Amino acid sequence: MLCEVLSLEVAEAAKCIENIQRDLNIALVNELAITCNNLDIDTHAVLEAAGTKWNFHEYSPGLVGGHCIPVDPFYIIYESKRNGFDPKLIQQAREINEHMPTHVAKETLKALNDCGKVMGKSTVMILGLAYKPNVGDIRTSAVEGTIEVLREYDVDIVGYEPHVDAEAVRDEFGITVQTELSFQDADCVLLATPHDEFEQLDYMAAASEMASNPVLVDVMGELDPARFADTDLKLRRI
């Protein structure tokens, strides 16, 4: 679709604002997720209940990567400051979303601790390292920030990304990468980027391969908690 506008400036600003709006909406649910996690309330149960109102906008917490949403706000921020106005809300949204990789890592560490795991002796299997679901692009993936924090606690990290060549993933993130999925002896599965195929995985079979007291951390809340009721695999949704 071709949309004719008044000027090049209008076109550029429109593109930036489109992504800024998404950034702000995601930042809102990410801040809600951080708040709910601290209050020990299920974020996704809250969002599901709020979603029963007809005009509620549906967004999920998660890691914000890619080449548009994390970048475009800074064009508007820069030009706005240069012309005398400091757009605080846009900057705060960026700060929240840039903090999420750290928050996801800390929630993963909490989950390990709650299951009696020792950080320096734990293995986290990360499912999905692309910057968004069902794409084969790992550039500017926010999962990298989560990996960096986990490394600070000497956690062993193994990754699996079915949409990208394993060698490219290894070079980008500097972690062990599987070419065929195995959960052998993993203490935790971190569902970071929920590709469609991950929803269909047999997580109960996976739990039988994992170490004792295994935990599954679901960043975007894609998995139904009912699937894990009365099982040995503990589900933690961000």
Short mmCIF file of C-alpha atoms in Angstrom, two decimals:
data_model
loop_
_atom_site.label_atom_id
_atom_site.label_comp_id
_atom_site.label_asym_id
_atom_site.label_seq_id
_atom_site.Cartn_x
_atom_site.Cartn_y
_atom_site.Cartn_z
CA MET A 1 0.00 0.00 0.00
CA LEU A 2 1.34 3.41 -0.99
CA CYS A 3 0.46 6.30 1.31
CA GLU A 4 1.10 9.81 0.02
CA VAL A 5 2.08 12.37 2.68
CA LEU A 6 2.92 16.06 2.74
CA SER A 7 6.70 15.80 2.99
CA LEU A 8 9.72 13.59 3.58
CA GLU A 9 9.77 14.82 7.19
CA VAL A 10 6.19 13.65 7.73
CA ALA A 11 7.00 10.24 6.25
CA GLU A 12 10.08 9.76 8.44
CA ALA A 13 8.30 10.96 11.58
CA ALA A 14 5.33 8.68 10.88
CA LYS A 15 7.58 5.63 10.57
CA CYS A 16 9.35 6.50 13.82
CA ILE A 17 6.12 7.17 15.70
CA GLU A 18 4.60 3.89 14.53
CA ASN A 19 7.46 2.04 16.22
CA ILE A 20 7.51 4.37 19.23
CA GLN A 21 3.84 3.60 19.89
CA ARG A 22 4.61 -0.12 19.92
CA ASP A 23 7.65 0.48 22.13
CA LEU A 24 5.53 2.37 24.67
CA ASN A 25 2.79 -0.27 24.73
CA ILE A 26 5.31 -3.07 25.23
CA ALA A 27 7.08 -1.02 27.91
CA LEU A 28 3.79 -0.68 29.78
CA VAL A 29 3.23 -4.43 29.98
CA ASN A 30 6.92 -5.01 30.73
CA GLU A 31 6.71 -2.62 33.67
CA LEU A 32 3.52 -4.39 34.75
CA ALA A 33 5.38 -7.71 34.52
CA ILE A 34 8.23 -6.44 36.69
CA THR A 35 5.71 -5.12 39.22
CA CYS A 36 3.68 -8.35 39.24
CA ASN A 37 6.81 -10.49 39.53
CA ASN A 38 7.87 -8.49 42.59
CA LEU A 39 4.38 -8.90 44.09
CA ASP A 40 4.29 -12.63 43.24
CA ILE A 41 1.23 -12.15 41.00
CA ASP A 42 0.88 -13.98 37.67
CA THR A 43 1.29 -11.23 35.05
CA HIS A 44 -0.47 -13.18 32.33
CA ALA A 45 -3.44 -14.01 34.54
CA VAL A 46 -3.78 -10.25 35.13
CA LEU A 47 -3.56 -9.50 31.39
CA GLU A 48 -6.08 -12.23 30.57
CA ALA A 49 -8.55 -10.81 33.09
CA ALA A 50 -8.01 -7.24 31.86
CA GLY A 51 -8.49 -8.47 28.30
CA THR A 52 -12.12 -9.31 29.01
CA LYS A 53 -12.84 -5.58 28.65
CA TRP A 54 -13.76 -4.87 25.04
CA ASN A 55 -11.34 -1.97 24.52
CA PHE A 56 -8.28 -3.44 26.24
CA HIS A 57 -5.23 -3.54 23.94
CA GLU A 58 -3.47 -6.91 23.93
CA TYR A 59 0.30 -6.90 24.43
CA SER A 60 2.62 -9.41 26.08
CA PRO A 61 5.76 -8.75 28.10
CA GLY A 62 8.98 -9.78 26.47
CA LEU A 63 12.36 -8.91 25.02
CA VAL A 64 12.38 -6.09 22.47
CA GLY A 65 14.99 -6.51 19.75
CA GLY A 66 15.28 -5.98 16.03
CA HIS A 67 16.20 -3.11 13.76
CA CYS A 68 13.19 -0.81 14.19
CA ILE A 69 11.55 -0.62 17.62
CA PRO A 70 14.78 -0.29 19.67
CA VAL A 71 16.28 2.19 17.18
CA ASP A 72 13.62 4.55 15.81
CA PRO A 73 12.79 6.23 19.15
CA PHE A 74 16.30 7.65 19.33
CA TYR A 75 15.84 9.57 16.06
CA ILE A 76 12.85 11.41 17.53
CA ILE A 77 14.57 11.84 20.91
CA TYR A 78 17.65 13.35 19.29
CA GLU A 79 15.81 15.74 16.98
CA SER A 80 13.37 16.75 19.70
CA LYS A 81 16.14 17.59 22.17
CA ARG A 82 18.00 19.44 19.44
CA ASN A 83 14.93 21.61 19.03
CA GLY A 84 14.35 22.32 22.70
CA PHE A 85 12.04 19.58 24.03
CA ASP A 86 13.02 16.55 26.13
CA PRO A 87 10.56 13.67 25.35
CA LYS A 88 10.72 11.88 28.70
CA LEU A 89 8.00 9.27 28.14
CA ILE A 90 9.66 7.94 24.99
CA GLN A 91 13.00 7.71 26.81
CA GLN A 92 11.45 5.99 29.83
CA ALA A 93 9.86 3.37 27.60
CA ARG A 94 13.26 2.64 26.07
CA GLU A 95 14.82 2.35 29.53
CA ILE A 96 12.19 -0.16 30.65
CA ASN A 97 12.53 -2.31 27.54
CA GLU A 98 16.32 -2.16 27.68
CA HIS A 99 16.11 -3.40 31.28
CA MET A 100 14.02 -6.46 30.40
CA PRO A 101 16.93 -8.76 29.45
CA THR A 102 18.32 -8.21 32.95
CA HIS A 103 14.91 -8.78 34.52
CA VAL A 104 14.42 -12.03 32.59
CA ALA A 105 17.84 -13.23 33.72
CA LYS A 106 17.10 -12.38 37.36
CA GLU A 107 13.73 -14.13 37.25
CA THR A 108 15.49 -17.17 35.77
CA LEU A 109 18.02 -17.08 38.61
CA LYS A 110 15.19 -16.81 41.15
CA ALA A 111 13.49 -19.80 39.56
CA LEU A 112 16.70 -21.81 39.84
CA ASN A 113 17.15 -20.76 43.45
CA ASP A 114 13.54 -21.66 44.31
CA CYS A 115 14.20 -25.15 42.96
CA GLY A 116 17.28 -25.54 45.15
CA LYS A 117 19.80 -25.14 42.34
CA VAL A 118 23.37 -23.89 42.79
CA MET A 119 24.10 -21.15 40.25
CA GLY A 120 27.66 -22.16 39.41
CA LYS A 121 26.53 -25.74 38.82
CA SER A 122 23.34 -25.06 36.86
CA THR A 123 22.62 -25.36 33.14
CA VAL A 124 20.04 -23.20 31.40
CA MET A 125 18.74 -24.30 28.01
CA ILE A 126 17.57 -21.27 26.00
CA LEU A 127 14.92 -21.98 23.38
CA GLY A 128 14.89 -19.33 20.66
CA LEU A 129 17.60 -16.71 20.17
CA ALA A 130 16.16 -14.79 17.21
CA TYR A 131 14.92 -11.28 17.94
CA LYS A 132 11.27 -12.27 17.44
CA PRO A 133 9.24 -15.45 16.89
CA ASN A 134 9.36 -17.35 13.60
CA VAL A 135 12.16 -15.38 11.98
CA GLY A 136 15.75 -16.38 11.29
CA ASP A 137 17.45 -13.15 12.35
CA ILE A 138 19.62 -13.03 15.47
CA ARG A 139 21.06 -9.55 14.89
CA THR A 140 20.20 -7.11 17.70
CA SER A 141 18.45 -9.90 19.61
CA ALA A 142 17.76 -8.83 23.19
CA VAL A 143 18.39 -12.41 24.35
CA GLU A 144 22.09 -11.48 24.31
CA GLY A 145 21.57 -9.22 27.33
CA THR A 146 19.97 -12.06 29.28
CA ILE A 147 22.90 -14.33 28.43
CA GLU A 148 25.38 -11.72 29.67
CA VAL A 149 23.70 -11.49 33.08
CA LEU A 150 23.43 -15.28 33.46
CA ARG A 151 27.15 -15.54 32.69
CA GLU A 152 27.90 -13.23 35.63
CA TYR A 153 26.52 -15.97 37.90
CA ASP A 154 28.57 -18.73 36.22
CA VAL A 155 25.49 -20.40 34.79
CA ASP A 156 26.23 -22.84 31.97
CA ILE A 157 24.20 -21.82 28.91
CA VAL A 158 23.11 -23.98 25.99
CA GLY A 159 21.08 -22.57 23.11
CA TYR A 160 18.80 -23.96 20.44
CA GLU A 161 17.62 -21.84 17.50
CA PRO A 162 15.98 -23.86 14.70
CA HIS A 163 15.70 -20.90 12.31
CA VAL A 164 19.40 -19.96 12.21
CA ASP A 165 22.57 -21.89 11.37
CA ALA A 166 24.11 -23.18 14.61
CA GLU A 167 27.56 -21.84 13.79
CA ALA A 168 26.16 -18.34 13.25
CA VAL A 169 24.39 -18.51 16.62
CA ARG A 170 27.57 -19.73 18.30
CA ASP A 171 29.59 -16.90 16.79
CA GLU A 172 27.00 -14.27 17.75
CA PHE A 173 26.39 -15.30 21.37
CA GLY A 174 29.48 -17.29 22.31
CA ILE A 175 27.50 -20.16 23.81
CA THR A 176 27.16 -23.89 23.23
CA VAL A 177 24.55 -24.43 20.51
CA GLN A 178 22.65 -27.61 19.74
CA THR A 179 21.85 -28.74 16.22
CA GLU A 180 19.42 -31.36 17.53
CA LEU A 181 17.32 -30.50 20.56
CA SER A 182 18.18 -32.32 23.78
CA PHE A 183 17.24 -31.40 27.35
CA GLN A 184 19.70 -33.83 28.90
CA ASP A 185 20.70 -32.71 32.42
CA ALA A 186 19.39 -29.15 31.96
CA ASP A 187 18.22 -27.52 35.19
CA CYS A 188 16.11 -24.88 33.51
CA VAL A 189 14.52 -24.26 30.12
CA LEU A 190 14.20 -20.57 29.23
CA LEU A 191 11.61 -20.08 26.47
CA ALA A 192 12.97 -16.75 25.26
CA THR A 193 11.67 -16.54 21.69
CA PRO A 194 8.51 -18.63 21.29
CA HIS A 195 8.71 -20.02 17.77
CA ASP A 196 5.59 -21.97 16.81
CA GLU A 197 7.38 -25.32 17.05
CA PHE A 198 8.21 -24.71 20.71
CA GLU A 199 4.54 -24.56 21.65
CA GLN A 200 4.11 -28.12 20.39
CA LEU A 201 7.06 -29.58 22.30
CA ASP A 202 6.43 -32.43 24.72
CA TYR A 203 7.66 -30.67 27.84
CA MET A 204 6.81 -33.63 30.04
CA ALA A 205 9.17 -35.79 28.01
CA ALA A 206 11.72 -32.98 28.23
CA ALA A 207 11.38 -32.93 32.02
CA SER A 208 12.25 -36.63 32.16
CA GLU A 209 15.61 -35.81 30.51
CA MET A 210 16.34 -32.83 32.73
CA ALA A 211 18.03 -32.73 36.11
CA SER A 212 15.94 -33.14 39.26
CA ASN A 213 13.49 -30.36 40.21
CA PRO A 214 13.46 -28.81 36.72
CA VAL A 215 11.96 -25.41 35.94
CA LEU A 216 10.61 -23.82 32.75
CA VAL A 217 10.68 -20.01 32.42
CA ASP A 218 8.22 -18.69 29.83
CA VAL A 219 9.08 -15.08 28.95
CA MET A 220 6.02 -14.19 26.87
CA GLY A 221 3.52 -16.45 28.62
CA GLU A 222 2.83 -18.58 25.56
CA LEU A 223 2.33 -21.86 27.43
CA ASP A 224 -0.85 -22.90 29.22
CA PRO A 225 -0.18 -23.49 32.94
CA ALA A 226 -2.80 -26.26 32.93
CA ARG A 227 -0.37 -28.39 30.91
CA PHE A 228 2.01 -28.39 33.86
CA ALA A 229 -0.40 -28.99 36.71
CA ASP A 230 0.50 -32.02 38.82
CA THR A 231 3.85 -32.46 37.05
CA ASP A 232 7.43 -32.27 38.24
CA LEU A 233 8.21 -29.43 35.83
CA LYS A 234 7.65 -26.06 37.48
CA LEU A 235 6.40 -23.32 35.14
CA ARG A 236 7.34 -19.70 35.82
CA ARG A 237 5.84 -17.01 33.58
CA ILE A 238 7.48 -13.57 33.42
#
